[in-house]
Tab-separated table of C-alpha atoms in Angstrom:
chain	number	residue	atom	x	y	z
A	11	ASP	CA	-142.417	-247.801	18.645
A	12	VAL	CA	-142.674	-244.922	21.059
A	13	LYS	CA	-146.020	-243.284	20.908
A	14	VAL	CA	-146.798	-239.816	22.219
A	15	THR	CA	-150.376	-238.715	21.838
A	16	GLN	CA	-152.038	-235.397	22.451
A	17	SER	CA	-155.710	-235.048	23.290
A	18	SER	CA	-156.635	-232.696	20.452
A	19	ARG	CA	-155.147	-231.734	17.080
A	20	TYR	CA	-157.142	-228.508	16.906
A	21	LEU	CA	-158.708	-226.487	19.691
A	22	VAL	CA	-160.586	-223.188	19.678
A	23	LYS	CA	-161.156	-221.391	22.959
A	24	ARG	CA	-162.282	-217.969	24.088
A	25	THR	CA	-160.266	-215.407	26.000
A	26	GLY	CA	-160.398	-216.062	29.729
A	27	GLU	CA	-161.262	-219.745	29.459
A	28	LYS	CA	-159.275	-222.375	31.347
A	29	VAL	CA	-157.659	-224.720	28.859
A	30	PHE	CA	-156.247	-228.195	29.415
A	31	LEU	CA	-153.890	-229.837	26.940
A	32	GLU	CA	-153.225	-233.496	27.616
A	33	CYS	CA	-150.247	-235.589	26.597
A	34	VAL	CA	-149.767	-239.323	27.073
A	35	GLN	CA	-146.710	-241.473	26.326
A	36	ASP	CA	-146.593	-245.249	26.319
A	37	MET	CA	-142.877	-245.961	26.757
A	38	ASP	CA	-142.434	-245.472	30.491
A	39	HIS	CA	-140.299	-242.386	29.872
A	40	GLU	CA	-139.099	-240.396	32.854
A	41	ASN	CA	-139.002	-237.006	31.177
A	42	MET	CA	-141.846	-235.119	29.572
A	43	PHE	CA	-141.824	-231.683	27.974
A	44	TRP	CA	-144.183	-229.027	26.711
A	45	TYR	CA	-143.062	-226.714	23.904
A	46	ARG	CA	-144.655	-223.885	22.072
A	47	GLN	CA	-143.940	-223.558	18.331
A	48	ASP	CA	-144.416	-220.258	16.533
A	49	PRO	CA	-143.334	-219.358	12.974
A	50	GLY	CA	-139.911	-217.772	12.935
A	51	LEU	CA	-139.325	-218.547	16.615
A	52	GLY	CA	-138.752	-222.291	16.540
A	53	LEU	CA	-139.626	-224.347	19.610
A	54	ARG	CA	-139.552	-222.795	23.032
A	55	LEU	CA	-139.708	-224.832	26.224
A	56	ILE	CA	-142.602	-224.007	28.529
A	57	TYR	CA	-142.266	-226.611	31.295
A	58	PHE	CA	-140.761	-230.019	31.764
A	59	SER	CA	-141.041	-232.833	34.253
A	60	TYR	CA	-138.433	-235.435	35.138
A	61	ASP	CA	-140.584	-237.454	37.510
A	62	VAL	CA	-144.129	-237.810	38.725
A	63	LYS	CA	-145.278	-234.687	40.573
A	64	MET	CA	-142.004	-232.951	39.675
A	65	LYS	CA	-141.891	-229.985	37.351
A	66	GLU	CA	-139.476	-227.307	36.287
A	67	LYS	CA	-139.971	-224.067	34.452
A	68	GLY	CA	-138.621	-223.746	30.972
A	69	ASP	CA	-137.909	-220.564	29.073
A	70	ILE	CA	-141.453	-219.206	28.783
A	71	PRO	CA	-143.563	-220.464	31.738
A	72	GLU	CA	-145.592	-217.296	32.264
A	73	GLY	CA	-149.309	-217.880	31.862
A	74	TYR	CA	-148.963	-221.666	32.007
A	75	SER	CA	-148.934	-224.383	34.621
A	76	VAL	CA	-148.496	-228.154	34.411
A	77	SER	CA	-149.557	-231.289	36.185
A	78	ARG	CA	-148.019	-234.742	36.252
A	79	GLU	CA	-149.966	-237.060	38.522
A	80	LYS	CA	-149.043	-240.228	36.631
A	81	LYS	CA	-145.831	-241.104	34.868
A	82	GLU	CA	-147.403	-241.450	31.443
A	83	ARG	CA	-149.467	-238.262	31.484
A	84	PHE	CA	-148.369	-234.618	31.417
A	85	SER	CA	-150.920	-231.826	31.248
A	86	LEU	CA	-150.438	-228.222	30.237
A	87	ILE	CA	-152.895	-225.755	31.745
A	88	LEU	CA	-153.694	-222.262	30.570
A	89	GLU	CA	-155.391	-220.758	33.617
A	90	SER	CA	-156.942	-217.878	31.677
A	91	ALA	CA	-156.343	-218.128	27.961
A	92	SER	CA	-155.266	-215.021	26.091
A	93	THR	CA	-154.991	-214.313	22.376
A	94	ASN	CA	-151.185	-214.257	22.568
A	95	GLN	CA	-151.305	-217.921	23.560
A	96	THR	CA	-152.615	-218.845	20.122
A	97	SER	CA	-149.947	-221.258	18.928
A	98	MET	CA	-148.940	-224.841	18.177
A	99	TYR	CA	-148.206	-226.807	21.339
A	100	LEU	CA	-145.939	-229.846	21.176
A	101	CYS	CA	-145.472	-232.465	23.843
A	102	ALA	CA	-142.384	-234.667	23.980
A	103	SER	CA	-140.950	-237.408	26.140
A	104	SER	CA	-137.560	-239.035	26.663
A	105	THR	CA	-135.983	-241.715	28.778
A	106	GLY	CA	-134.078	-238.969	30.504
A	107	GLY	CA	-130.974	-238.506	32.550
A	108	THR	CA	-128.098	-237.698	30.266
A	109	GLY	CA	-129.035	-234.944	27.841
A	110	SER	CA	-128.281	-237.281	24.983
A	111	ASP	CA	-131.639	-238.904	24.807
A	112	THR	CA	-133.872	-238.566	21.810
A	113	GLN	CA	-137.039	-236.678	22.502
A	114	TYR	CA	-140.142	-238.201	20.963
A	115	PHE	CA	-142.801	-235.758	19.944
A	116	GLY	CA	-146.560	-235.858	19.775
A	117	PRO	CA	-148.496	-234.601	16.729
A	118	GLY	CA	-149.146	-231.211	18.289
A	119	THR	CA	-152.227	-229.240	19.275
A	120	ARG	CA	-152.996	-226.111	17.318
A	121	LEU	CA	-154.737	-223.805	19.793
A	122	THR	CA	-156.627	-220.718	18.703
A	123	VAL	CA	-157.773	-218.278	21.355
A	124	LEU	CA	-160.456	-215.865	20.173
B	6	ALA	CA	-127.030	-219.196	27.977
B	7	GLN	CA	-126.898	-221.615	25.114
B	8	THR	CA	-128.212	-220.425	21.758
B	9	VAL	CA	-128.714	-222.139	18.423
B	10	THR	CA	-128.742	-220.225	15.139
B	11	GLN	CA	-130.034	-221.453	11.805
B	12	SER	CA	-129.210	-218.712	9.331
B	13	GLN	CA	-131.261	-220.079	6.418
B	14	PRO	CA	-135.007	-219.684	6.983
B	15	GLU	CA	-135.699	-221.429	3.658
B	16	MET	CA	-133.768	-223.639	1.283
B	17	SER	CA	-134.654	-225.492	-1.885
B	18	VAL	CA	-133.050	-228.394	-3.710
B	19	GLN	CA	-133.721	-230.395	-6.842
B	20	GLU	CA	-134.682	-234.001	-6.410
B	21	ALA	CA	-131.587	-236.273	-6.374
B	22	GLU	CA	-129.265	-233.340	-5.598
B	23	THR	CA	-127.409	-232.598	-2.374
B	24	VAL	CA	-128.233	-229.817	0.057
B	25	THR	CA	-126.550	-228.585	3.228
B	26	LEU	CA	-128.389	-226.898	6.075
B	27	SER	CA	-126.361	-224.704	8.415
B	28	CYS	CA	-126.414	-224.508	12.189
B	29	THR	CA	-124.199	-222.733	14.666
B	30	TYR	CA	-124.456	-222.729	18.427
B	31	ASP	CA	-122.999	-220.948	21.375
B	32	THR	CA	-121.967	-222.675	24.581
B	33	SER	CA	-119.251	-222.667	27.188
B	34	GLU	CA	-119.740	-226.358	27.943
B	35	SER	CA	-117.415	-229.049	26.681
B	36	ASP	CA	-119.763	-232.021	26.939
B	37	TYR	CA	-123.058	-231.771	25.101
B	38	TYR	CA	-125.106	-233.249	22.287
B	39	LEU	CA	-126.403	-231.937	19.006
B	40	PHE	CA	-129.456	-233.041	17.088
B	41	TRP	CA	-131.241	-232.479	13.818
B	42	TYR	CA	-135.005	-232.964	13.916
B	43	LYS	CA	-137.352	-233.070	10.928
B	44	GLN	CA	-140.964	-231.892	10.961
B	45	PRO	CA	-142.836	-232.836	7.752
B	46	PRO	CA	-145.960	-230.824	6.930
B	47	SER	CA	-148.772	-231.741	9.334
B	48	ARG	CA	-146.752	-234.618	10.734
B	49	GLN	CA	-144.845	-235.338	13.913
B	50	MET	CA	-141.321	-234.150	14.573
B	51	ILE	CA	-138.794	-236.961	14.357
B	52	LEU	CA	-135.084	-237.279	15.025
B	53	VAL	CA	-132.882	-237.303	11.935
B	54	ILE	CA	-129.411	-237.577	13.406
B	55	ARG	CA	-127.513	-237.069	16.649
B	56	GLN	CA	-123.895	-236.151	17.456
B	57	GLU	CA	-121.999	-236.417	20.718
B	58	ALA	CA	-119.613	-233.496	21.177
B	59	TYR	CA	-116.822	-235.694	22.484
B	60	LYS	CA	-116.798	-237.751	19.291
B	61	GLN	CA	-114.683	-236.366	16.477
B	62	GLN	CA	-116.219	-238.640	13.880
B	63	ASN	CA	-119.168	-237.119	12.072
B	64	ALA	CA	-122.461	-238.970	12.484
B	65	THR	CA	-124.116	-240.548	9.434
B	66	GLU	CA	-127.574	-242.022	8.926
B	67	ASN	CA	-128.098	-243.301	5.393
B	68	ARG	CA	-128.445	-240.197	3.163
B	69	PHE	CA	-128.049	-237.819	6.099
B	70	SER	CA	-124.677	-236.777	7.465
B	71	VAL	CA	-123.320	-233.978	9.578
B	72	ASN	CA	-120.246	-231.813	9.473
B	73	PHE	CA	-119.420	-231.170	13.118
B	74	GLN	CA	-116.781	-228.521	13.740
B	75	LYS	CA	-116.477	-228.230	17.519
B	76	ALA	CA	-113.999	-225.357	17.603
B	77	ALA	CA	-116.146	-223.342	15.211
B	78	LYS	CA	-119.339	-224.434	17.021
B	79	SER	CA	-120.847	-225.462	13.729
B	80	PHE	CA	-123.118	-228.428	13.029
B	81	SER	CA	-124.398	-228.601	9.451
B	82	LEU	CA	-126.661	-231.277	7.971
B	83	LYS	CA	-126.035	-232.682	4.515
B	84	ILE	CA	-128.812	-234.472	2.683
B	85	SER	CA	-127.628	-236.497	-0.294
B	86	ASP	CA	-129.813	-237.738	-3.155
B	87	SER	CA	-132.695	-235.561	-1.978
B	88	GLN	CA	-136.154	-237.071	-2.182
B	89	LEU	CA	-139.592	-235.477	-2.263
B	90	GLY	CA	-140.221	-236.907	1.199
B	91	ASP	CA	-137.343	-234.866	2.592
B	92	ALA	CA	-139.428	-231.712	2.265
B	93	ALA	CA	-139.943	-230.483	5.820
B	94	MET	CA	-138.927	-228.022	8.507
B	95	TYR	CA	-135.553	-228.961	9.911
B	96	PHE	CA	-134.573	-227.931	13.404
B	97	CYS	CA	-131.104	-227.986	14.854
B	98	ALA	CA	-130.997	-228.534	18.616
B	99	TYR	CA	-128.419	-228.446	21.387
B	100	GLY	CA	-128.792	-230.882	24.287
B	101	LEU	CA	-127.395	-230.409	27.734
B	102	TYR	CA	-127.669	-232.328	30.967
B	103	GLN	CA	-127.129	-229.987	33.856
B	104	GLY	CA	-128.155	-229.953	37.482
B	105	GLY	CA	-130.120	-233.161	37.130
B	106	SER	CA	-132.180	-231.840	34.270
B	107	GLU	CA	-132.069	-232.440	30.580
B	108	LYS	CA	-132.783	-229.628	28.181
B	109	LEU	CA	-132.934	-229.080	24.434
B	110	VAL	CA	-132.471	-225.656	22.888
B	111	PHE	CA	-133.809	-225.385	19.347
B	112	GLY	CA	-132.954	-223.144	16.450
B	113	LYS	CA	-135.697	-221.340	14.557
B	114	GLY	CA	-135.757	-223.888	11.784
B	115	THR	CA	-135.069	-224.140	8.057
B	116	LYS	CA	-137.865	-224.914	5.642
B	117	LEU	CA	-136.603	-227.274	2.947
B	118	THR	CA	-138.421	-227.540	-0.366
B	119	VAL	CA	-137.598	-230.377	-2.757
B	120	ASN	CA	-138.365	-229.643	-6.396
B	121	PRO	CA	-139.176	-232.540	-8.744
């Protein structure tokens, strides 16, 4: 079974802190994604990566950056956390390449910024 | 830009009954994919069913089936013989491969409650 893990289920940070959210997949997937999930807004794509060291902006990249140094690991970075970044963050991965591939999701990290 | 609309924020169904969740989408592409994902409370999002736009036959996975109307840009999910474990948020998603990148656009979700 595909397994996507995220470093924390719950995280509480203070405004202005630098925050790292880690995601690891064990299926040698090419593509990895970071989404933000908010009630009434569904899932919105922040960034995605289709190869090591490659990244592309999604729909809401402002205030975020990403890093993919190894194929299995994709990190989301909040350079200076703000209260409006309080949300559920979901990581996903897929084999990639055709748009038809199933995305496999991690359990999510619920981030609260005080 | 592609958009996905789920017009029912919440739905409820009696156990063993059938329920249909609605989804419409907007696109100018002819080749794309559609998905229904399920997110149970406090659990991971998983794929329920997938449909290729070039296939006229509606996809089916056990108790889950879709009604895909390409001309109307409609993609509804039917759950037959509903079970308590079907209670979840359901997200409709549109998948596109363009410019070497793969992208999913999600609807806002429908919360399904199953009453015993």
